[in-house]
Coordinates of C-alpha atoms and ligand atoms in Angstrom, one line a residue:
X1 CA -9.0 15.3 10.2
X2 CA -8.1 16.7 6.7
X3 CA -10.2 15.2 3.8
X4 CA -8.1 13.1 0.9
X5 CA -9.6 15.4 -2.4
X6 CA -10.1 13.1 -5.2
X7 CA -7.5 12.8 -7.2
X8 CA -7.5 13.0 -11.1
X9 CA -5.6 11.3 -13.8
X10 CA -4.9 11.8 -17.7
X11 CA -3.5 8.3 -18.2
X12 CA -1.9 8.3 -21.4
X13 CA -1.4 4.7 -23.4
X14 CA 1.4 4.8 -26.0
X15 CA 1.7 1.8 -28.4
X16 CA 3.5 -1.0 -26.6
X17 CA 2.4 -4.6 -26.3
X18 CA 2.2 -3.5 -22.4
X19 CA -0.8 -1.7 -23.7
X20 CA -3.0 -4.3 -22.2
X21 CA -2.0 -3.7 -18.7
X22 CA -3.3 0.1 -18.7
X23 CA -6.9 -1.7 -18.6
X24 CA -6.1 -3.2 -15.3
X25 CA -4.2 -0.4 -14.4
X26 CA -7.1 1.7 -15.1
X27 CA -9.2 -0.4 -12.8
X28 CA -6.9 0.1 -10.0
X29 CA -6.6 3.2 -9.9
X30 CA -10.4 3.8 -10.2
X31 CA -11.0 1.5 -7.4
X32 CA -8.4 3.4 -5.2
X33 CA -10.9 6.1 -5.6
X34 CA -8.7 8.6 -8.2
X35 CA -10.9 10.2 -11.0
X36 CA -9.2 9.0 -14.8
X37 CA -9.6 10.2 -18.1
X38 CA -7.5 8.2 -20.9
X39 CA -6.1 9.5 -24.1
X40 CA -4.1 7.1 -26.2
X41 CA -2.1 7.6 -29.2
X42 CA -2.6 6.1 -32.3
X43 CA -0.4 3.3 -32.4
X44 CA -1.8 2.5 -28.6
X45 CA -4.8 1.9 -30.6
X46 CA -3.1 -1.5 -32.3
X47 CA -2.4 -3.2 -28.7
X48 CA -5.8 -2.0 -26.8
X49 CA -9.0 -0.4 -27.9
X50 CA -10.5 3.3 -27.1
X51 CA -13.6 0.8 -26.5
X52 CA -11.9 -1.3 -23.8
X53 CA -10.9 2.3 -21.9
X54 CA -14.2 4.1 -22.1
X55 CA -15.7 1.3 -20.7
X56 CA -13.7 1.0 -18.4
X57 CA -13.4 4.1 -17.1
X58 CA -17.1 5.3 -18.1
X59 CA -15.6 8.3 -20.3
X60 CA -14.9 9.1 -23.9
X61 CA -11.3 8.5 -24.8
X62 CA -9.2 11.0 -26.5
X63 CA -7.1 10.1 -29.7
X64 CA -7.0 12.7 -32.0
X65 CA -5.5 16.3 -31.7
X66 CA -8.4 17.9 -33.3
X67 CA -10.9 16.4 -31.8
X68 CA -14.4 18.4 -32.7
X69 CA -15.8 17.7 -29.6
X70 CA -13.5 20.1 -27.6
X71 CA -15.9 23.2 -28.1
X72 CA -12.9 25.5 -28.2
X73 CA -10.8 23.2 -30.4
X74 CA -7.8 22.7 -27.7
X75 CA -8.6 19.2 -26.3
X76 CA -4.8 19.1 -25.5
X77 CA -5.1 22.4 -22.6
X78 CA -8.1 21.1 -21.6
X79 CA -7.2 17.6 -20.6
X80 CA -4.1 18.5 -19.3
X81 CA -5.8 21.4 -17.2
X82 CA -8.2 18.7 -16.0
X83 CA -5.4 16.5 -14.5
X84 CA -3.4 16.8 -10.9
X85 CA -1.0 14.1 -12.9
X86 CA -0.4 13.1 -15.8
X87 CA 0.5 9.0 -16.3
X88 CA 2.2 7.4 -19.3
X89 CA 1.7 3.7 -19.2
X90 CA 3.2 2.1 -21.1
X91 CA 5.7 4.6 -22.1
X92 CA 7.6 3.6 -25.1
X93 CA 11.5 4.4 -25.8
X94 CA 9.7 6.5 -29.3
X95 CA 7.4 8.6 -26.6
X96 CA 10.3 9.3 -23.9
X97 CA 12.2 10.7 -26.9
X98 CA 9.5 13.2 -27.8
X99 CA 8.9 14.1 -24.4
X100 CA 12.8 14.1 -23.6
X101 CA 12.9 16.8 -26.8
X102 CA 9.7 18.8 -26.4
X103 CA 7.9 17.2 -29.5
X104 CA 4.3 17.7 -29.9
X105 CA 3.1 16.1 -32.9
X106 CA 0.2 14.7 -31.4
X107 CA -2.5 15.4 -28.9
X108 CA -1.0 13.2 -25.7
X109 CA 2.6 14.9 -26.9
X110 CA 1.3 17.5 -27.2
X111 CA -0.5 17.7 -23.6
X112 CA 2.7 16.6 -22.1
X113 CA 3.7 19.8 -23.0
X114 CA 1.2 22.1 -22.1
X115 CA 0.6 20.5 -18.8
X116 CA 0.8 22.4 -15.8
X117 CA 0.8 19.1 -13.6
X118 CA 3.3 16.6 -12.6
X119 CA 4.6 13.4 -14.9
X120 CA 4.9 10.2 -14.6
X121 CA 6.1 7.4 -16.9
X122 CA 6.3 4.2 -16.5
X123 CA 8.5 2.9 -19.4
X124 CA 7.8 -0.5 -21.7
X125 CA 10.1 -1.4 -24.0
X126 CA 12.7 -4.5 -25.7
X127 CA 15.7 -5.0 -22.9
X128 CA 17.9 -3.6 -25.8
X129 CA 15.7 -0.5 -26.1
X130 CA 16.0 0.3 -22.8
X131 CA 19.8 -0.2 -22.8
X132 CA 20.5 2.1 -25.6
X133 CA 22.3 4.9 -24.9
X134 CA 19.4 7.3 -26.8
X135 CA 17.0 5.9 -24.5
X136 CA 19.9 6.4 -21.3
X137 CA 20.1 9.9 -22.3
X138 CA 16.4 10.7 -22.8
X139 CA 15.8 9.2 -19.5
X140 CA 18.4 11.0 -17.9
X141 CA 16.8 14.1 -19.5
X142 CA 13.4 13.5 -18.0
X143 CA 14.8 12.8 -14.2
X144 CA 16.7 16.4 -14.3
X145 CA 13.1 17.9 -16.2
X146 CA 11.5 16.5 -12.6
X147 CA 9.4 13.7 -14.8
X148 CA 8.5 10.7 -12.2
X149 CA 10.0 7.7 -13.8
X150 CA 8.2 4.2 -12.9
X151 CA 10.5 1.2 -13.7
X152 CA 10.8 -0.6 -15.9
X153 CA 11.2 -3.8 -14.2
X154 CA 13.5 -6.4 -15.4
X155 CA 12.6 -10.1 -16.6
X156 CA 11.1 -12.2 -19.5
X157 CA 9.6 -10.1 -22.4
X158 CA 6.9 -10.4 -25.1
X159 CA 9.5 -10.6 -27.4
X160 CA 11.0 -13.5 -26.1
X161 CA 14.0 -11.9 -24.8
X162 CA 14.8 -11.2 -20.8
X163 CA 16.1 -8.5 -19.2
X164 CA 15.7 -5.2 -18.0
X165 CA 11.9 -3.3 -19.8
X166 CA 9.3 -4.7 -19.2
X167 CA 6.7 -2.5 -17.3
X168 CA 5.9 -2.6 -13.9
X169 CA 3.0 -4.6 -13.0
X170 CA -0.3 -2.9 -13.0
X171 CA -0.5 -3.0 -8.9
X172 CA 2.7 -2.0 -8.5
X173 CA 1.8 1.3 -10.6
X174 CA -1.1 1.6 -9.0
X175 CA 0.5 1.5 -5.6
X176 CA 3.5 4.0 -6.6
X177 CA 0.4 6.2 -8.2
X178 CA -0.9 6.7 -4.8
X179 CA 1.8 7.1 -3.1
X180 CA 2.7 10.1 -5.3
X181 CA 0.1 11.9 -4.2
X182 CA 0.6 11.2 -0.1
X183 CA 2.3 13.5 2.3
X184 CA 5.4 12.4 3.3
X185 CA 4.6 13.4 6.7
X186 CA 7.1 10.2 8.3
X187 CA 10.1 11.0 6.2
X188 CA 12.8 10.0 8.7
X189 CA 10.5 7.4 11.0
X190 CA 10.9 4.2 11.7
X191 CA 7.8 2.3 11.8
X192 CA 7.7 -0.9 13.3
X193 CA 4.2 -3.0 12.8
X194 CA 3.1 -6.5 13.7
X195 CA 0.7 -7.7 11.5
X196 CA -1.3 -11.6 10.8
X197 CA -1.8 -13.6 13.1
X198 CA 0.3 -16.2 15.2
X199 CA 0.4 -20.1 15.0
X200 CA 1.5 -21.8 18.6
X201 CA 2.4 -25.4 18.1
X202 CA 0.3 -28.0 19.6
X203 CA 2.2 -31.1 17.7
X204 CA 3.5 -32.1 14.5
X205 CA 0.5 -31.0 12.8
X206 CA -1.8 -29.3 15.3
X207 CA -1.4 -25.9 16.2
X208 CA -3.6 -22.5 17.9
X209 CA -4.1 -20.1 15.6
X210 CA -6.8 -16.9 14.5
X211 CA -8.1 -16.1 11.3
X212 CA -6.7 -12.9 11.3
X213 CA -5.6 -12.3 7.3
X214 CA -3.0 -9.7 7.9
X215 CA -4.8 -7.4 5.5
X216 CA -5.3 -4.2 8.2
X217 CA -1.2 -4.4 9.2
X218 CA -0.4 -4.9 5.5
X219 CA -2.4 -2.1 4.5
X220 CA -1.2 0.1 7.2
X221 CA 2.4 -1.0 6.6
X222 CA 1.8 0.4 2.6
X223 CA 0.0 4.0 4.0
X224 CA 3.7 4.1 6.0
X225 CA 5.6 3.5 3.2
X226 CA 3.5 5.7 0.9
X227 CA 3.7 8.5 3.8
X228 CA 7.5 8.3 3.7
X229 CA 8.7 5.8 6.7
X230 CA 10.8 3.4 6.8
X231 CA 9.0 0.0 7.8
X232 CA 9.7 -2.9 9.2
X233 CA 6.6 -5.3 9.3
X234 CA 6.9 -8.7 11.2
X235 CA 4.1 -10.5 10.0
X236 CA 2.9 -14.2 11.5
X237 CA 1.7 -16.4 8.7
X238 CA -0.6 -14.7 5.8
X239 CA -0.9 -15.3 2.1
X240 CA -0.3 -12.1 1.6
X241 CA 2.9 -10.4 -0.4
X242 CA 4.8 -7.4 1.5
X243 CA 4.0 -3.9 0.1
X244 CA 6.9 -3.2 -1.9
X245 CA 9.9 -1.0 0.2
X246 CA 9.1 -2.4 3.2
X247 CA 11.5 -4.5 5.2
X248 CA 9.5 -7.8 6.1
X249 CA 10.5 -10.3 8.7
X250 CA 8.2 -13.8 8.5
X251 CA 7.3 -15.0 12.2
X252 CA 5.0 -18.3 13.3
X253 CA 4.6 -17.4 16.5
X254 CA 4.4 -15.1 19.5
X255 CA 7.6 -15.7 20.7
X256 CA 9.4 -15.3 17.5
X257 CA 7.7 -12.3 17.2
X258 CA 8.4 -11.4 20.1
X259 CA 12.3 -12.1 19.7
X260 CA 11.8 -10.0 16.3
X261 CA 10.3 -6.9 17.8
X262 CA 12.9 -6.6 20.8
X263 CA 15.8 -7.0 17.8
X264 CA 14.1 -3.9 16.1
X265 CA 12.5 -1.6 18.5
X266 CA 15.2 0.0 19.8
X267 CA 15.8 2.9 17.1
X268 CA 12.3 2.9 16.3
X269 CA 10.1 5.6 16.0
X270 CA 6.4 4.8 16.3
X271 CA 5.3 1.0 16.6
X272 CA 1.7 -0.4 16.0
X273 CA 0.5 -4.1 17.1
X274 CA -1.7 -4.7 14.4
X275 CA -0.8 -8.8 15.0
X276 CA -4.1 -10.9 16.5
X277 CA -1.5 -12.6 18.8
X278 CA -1.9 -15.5 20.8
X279 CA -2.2 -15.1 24.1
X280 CA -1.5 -18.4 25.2
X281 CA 1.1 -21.7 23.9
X282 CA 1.3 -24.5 24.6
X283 CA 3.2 -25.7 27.4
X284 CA 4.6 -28.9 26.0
X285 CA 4.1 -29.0 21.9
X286 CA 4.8 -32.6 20.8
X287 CA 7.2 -33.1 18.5
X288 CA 5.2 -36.3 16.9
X289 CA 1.8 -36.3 16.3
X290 CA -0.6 -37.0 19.1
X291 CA -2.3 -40.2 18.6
X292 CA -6.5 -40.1 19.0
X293 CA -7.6 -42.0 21.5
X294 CA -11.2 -42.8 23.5
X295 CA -9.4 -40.5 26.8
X296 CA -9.8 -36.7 27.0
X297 CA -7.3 -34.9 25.9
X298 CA -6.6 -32.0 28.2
X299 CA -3.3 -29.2 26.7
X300 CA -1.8 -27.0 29.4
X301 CA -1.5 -23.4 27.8
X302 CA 1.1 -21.1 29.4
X303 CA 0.5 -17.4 28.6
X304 CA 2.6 -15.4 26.3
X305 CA 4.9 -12.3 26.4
X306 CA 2.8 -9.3 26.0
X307 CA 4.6 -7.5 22.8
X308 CA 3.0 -4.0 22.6
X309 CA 2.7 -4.1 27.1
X310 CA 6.9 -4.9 26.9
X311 CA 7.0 -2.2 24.2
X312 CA 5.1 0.4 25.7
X313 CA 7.0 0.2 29.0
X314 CA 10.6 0.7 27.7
X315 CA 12.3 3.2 29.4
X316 CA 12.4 5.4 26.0
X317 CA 9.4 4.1 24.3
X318 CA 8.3 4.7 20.8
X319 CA 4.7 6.4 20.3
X320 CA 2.7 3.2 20.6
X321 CA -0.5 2.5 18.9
X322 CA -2.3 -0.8 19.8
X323 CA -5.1 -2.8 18.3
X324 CA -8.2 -4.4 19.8
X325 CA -10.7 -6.6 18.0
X326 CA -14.1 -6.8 20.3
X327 CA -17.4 -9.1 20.1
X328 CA -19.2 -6.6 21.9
X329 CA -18.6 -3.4 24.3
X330 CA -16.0 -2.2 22.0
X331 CA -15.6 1.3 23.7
X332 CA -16.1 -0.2 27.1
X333 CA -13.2 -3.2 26.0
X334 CA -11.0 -0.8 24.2
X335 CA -10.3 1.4 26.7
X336 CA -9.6 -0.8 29.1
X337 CA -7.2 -2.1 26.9
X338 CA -5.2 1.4 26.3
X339 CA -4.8 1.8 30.3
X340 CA -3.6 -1.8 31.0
X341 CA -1.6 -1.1 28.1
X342 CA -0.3 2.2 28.9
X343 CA -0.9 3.3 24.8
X344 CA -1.8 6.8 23.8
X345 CA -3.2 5.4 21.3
X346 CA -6.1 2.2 21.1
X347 CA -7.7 1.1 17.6
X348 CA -11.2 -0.9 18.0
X349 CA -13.0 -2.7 15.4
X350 CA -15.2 -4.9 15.8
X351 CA -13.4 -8.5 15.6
X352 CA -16.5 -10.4 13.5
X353 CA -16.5 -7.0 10.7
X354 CA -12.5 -6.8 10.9
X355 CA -11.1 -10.2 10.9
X356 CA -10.6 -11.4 6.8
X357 CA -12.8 -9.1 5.2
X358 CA -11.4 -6.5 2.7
X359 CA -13.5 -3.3 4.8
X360 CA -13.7 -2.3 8.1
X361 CA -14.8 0.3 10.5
X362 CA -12.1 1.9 13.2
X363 CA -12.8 3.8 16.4
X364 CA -9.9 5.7 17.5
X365 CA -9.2 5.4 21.5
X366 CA -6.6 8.5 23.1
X367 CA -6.8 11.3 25.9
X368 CA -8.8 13.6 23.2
X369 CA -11.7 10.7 23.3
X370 CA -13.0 8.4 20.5
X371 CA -13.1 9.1 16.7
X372 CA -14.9 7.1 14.4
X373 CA -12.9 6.1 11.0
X374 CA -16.3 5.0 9.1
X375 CA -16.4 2.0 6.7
X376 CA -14.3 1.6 4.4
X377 CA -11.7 -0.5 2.5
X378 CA -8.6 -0.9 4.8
X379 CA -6.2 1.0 3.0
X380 CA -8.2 4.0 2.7
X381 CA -8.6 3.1 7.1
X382 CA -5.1 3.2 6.8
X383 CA -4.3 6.0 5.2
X384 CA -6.3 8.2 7.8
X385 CA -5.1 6.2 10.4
X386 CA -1.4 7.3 10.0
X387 CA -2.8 10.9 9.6
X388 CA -3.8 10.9 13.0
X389 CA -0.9 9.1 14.4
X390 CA 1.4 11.9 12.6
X391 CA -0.5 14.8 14.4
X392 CA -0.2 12.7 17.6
X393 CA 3.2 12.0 17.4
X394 CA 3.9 15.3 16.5
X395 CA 2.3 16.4 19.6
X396 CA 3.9 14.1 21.8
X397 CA 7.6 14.5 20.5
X398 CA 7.2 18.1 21.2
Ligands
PMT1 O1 -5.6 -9.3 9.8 P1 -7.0 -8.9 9.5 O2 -7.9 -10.0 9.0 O3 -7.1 -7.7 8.6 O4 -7.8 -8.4 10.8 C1 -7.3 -7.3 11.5 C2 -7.4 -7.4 13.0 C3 -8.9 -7.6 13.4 C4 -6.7 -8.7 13.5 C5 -6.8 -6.1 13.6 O5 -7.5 -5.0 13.2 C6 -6.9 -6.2 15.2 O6 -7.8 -5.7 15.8 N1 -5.8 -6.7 15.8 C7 -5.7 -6.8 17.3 C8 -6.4 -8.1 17.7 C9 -6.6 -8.2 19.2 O7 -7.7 -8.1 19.6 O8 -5.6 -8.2 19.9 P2 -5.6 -8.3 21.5 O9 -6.8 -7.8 22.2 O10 -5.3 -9.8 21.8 O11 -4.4 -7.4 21.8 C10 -4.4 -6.0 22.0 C11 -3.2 -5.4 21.5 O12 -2.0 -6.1 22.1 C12 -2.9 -5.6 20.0 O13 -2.3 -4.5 19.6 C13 -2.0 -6.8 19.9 O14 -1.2 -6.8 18.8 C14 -1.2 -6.7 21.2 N2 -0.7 -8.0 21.8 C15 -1.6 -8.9 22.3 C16 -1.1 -10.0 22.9 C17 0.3 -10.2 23.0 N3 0.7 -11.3 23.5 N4 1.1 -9.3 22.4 C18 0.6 -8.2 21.9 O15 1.4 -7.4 21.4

């Protein structure tokens, strides 16, 4: 499996109020493993300090054009030589214009224009700003120059005013940041994924349920998206929000998801049962709340529809990927589970590592044998995850 390089990042800070959210933006980006080196223009210096940055991101910050401590005096071909992207966040209507018009009048203009590396800007400005047909033109001029253009996003501003401006939040950036970088090796696919758990209905109040988070499935529907599909990710109950671009249907329970999935399978591509689902319901929910008493209670379970077994034995299945979260035995379990299944492919983790936490570790189950995916955070899992399904659905469509 191909190695993700580490990705680095000039992220330039232009003076906005939105200046603040860099730091966090910073942070995010860091944390999704990408290298970042921060210059910042002087008025960026009135909203946030070089300080805040270089401690945030462990590394001197660049401000000045001619900056000593560039031994050959050119701090603006070095940086931008140094970068596999450069990021301007927040970009303000004053920047696009430079960049729009090839100004370099100072050292993150002036890197702009010496860079050999893509750009992205994620624009921060008054709703009035952004409006203005100036601003519409210089924009305009950046798409057709082939500058990535984040946002804005539209609702209340510092100013006081709302509308269209403001700059997308920091995870949002973040996300759209990492996605840049992935290869979009599902442009075309469907992707259909069941994620969270399910919630069968013992009364009023009572119900069977797992304490599966829906983090793995979320964070496999976002390495989809990112890789270019289009998803659809029926999700039982979580506290999580949908990765942005992905087509979410809320379920409760296996039935309903059930019901879901046979709505959307049919001009699907690849699906993946992420989803801890019940495998039992109750026979007879009440609809009122059962009353304690000094008796045993005994509840009839019936079991329920198998999604990913109903799936996988279509007449013209998708390429099917399953889950399975073991106590113990998870090769012995796991496999088991791909034959009764009849899945090319099997994911095992092990459930008390898996369920709710923010890592995890995945063994890969299909006719080439087992591949460990080792610890770590479950969109990084994820991303490798849909590498391998692409070079197995490659080689099963062919
Ligand atoms: O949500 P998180 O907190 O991030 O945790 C992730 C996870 C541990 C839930 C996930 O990684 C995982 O392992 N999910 C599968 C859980 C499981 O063990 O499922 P299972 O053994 O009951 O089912 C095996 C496969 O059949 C799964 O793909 C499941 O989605 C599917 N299935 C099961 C029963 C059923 N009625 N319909 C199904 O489609």
């Amino acid at each position: 499996m191909e190695q993700q390089s580490v990705k680095r990042i000039l992220l330039g800070i232009t003076g906005g109020i939105a200046a603040y959210k860099a730091a966090e933006l910073l942070r995010l980006l860091m944390k999704q493993g990408m290298e970042v080196q921060v210059a910042m223009t002087e008025a960026a210096g009135h909203f946030i300090t070089p300080t805040t940055m270089q401690g945030l991101s462990g590394k001197p910050v660049f401000t000045d054009q001619w900056d000593a401590s560039a031994p050959n005096g050119m701090a603006h071909i070095n940086l931008s030589r140094a970068a596999d992207a450069i990021v301007i966040a927040p970009a303000t209507a004053d920047f696009i214009a430079k960049l729009a018009h090839g100004l370099a009048d100072d050292l993150l203009s002036t890197l702009c224009l010496a860079r050999n590396c893509p750009l992205i800007v994620a624009p921060a400005m008054n709703r009035e700003m952004w409006q203005n047909a100036a601003t519409q033109r210089n924009i305009a001029q950046l798409l057709a120059d082939g500058v990535r253009v984040l946002g804005p996003d539209c609702g209340m501003q510092a100013c006081g005013e709302e509308g269209m401006g403001r700059m997308l939040e920091a995870e949002r950036l973040a996300q759209d940041i990492a996605a840049f970088f992935q290869p979009r090796r599902f442009l075309g696919r469907k992707i259909l994924i069941t994620a969270g758990p399910t919630y069968e209905v013992i009364d009023a109040v009572r119900g069977i349920t797992n304490r599966s988070s829906g983090k793995m499935g979320y964070a496999i529907a976002r390495a989809a998206l990112e890789q270019g599909a289009e998803v659809v990710l029926v999700s039982g109950p979580t506290a999580l929000a949908k990765p942005h671009g992905a087509q979410g249907v809320d379920v409760v329970s296996a039935a309903q998801m059930f019901e879901v999935v046979q709505q959307q399978v049919g001009d699907c591509d690849i699906f993946i049962g992420v989803a801890a689902v019940a495998d039992y319901r109750v026979a007879q929910p009440s609809e009122q709340k059962i009353k304690k008493s000094a008796a045993t209670l005994t509840l009839e379970l019936v079991p329920n529809p198998d999604i990913l077994a109903y799936v996988a034995g279509l007449p013209k299945p998708p390429f099917c990927v399953g889950f399975a979260a073991e106590s113990e035995d998870l090769a012995k379990h796991a496999e088991q589970k791909r034959c009764v299944k009849n899945v090319p492919l099997l994911v095992g983790n092990l459930a008390q590592q898996a369920i709710g936490s923010d890592d995890n570790e995945l063994v890969l189950f299909d006719d080439s044998g087992s591949h460990v995916l080792p610890r770590a955070d479950k969109l990084t899992l994820a991303r490798l995850l849909m590498q391998h399904i692409a070079q197995r659905y490659e080689g099963a469509s062919k």
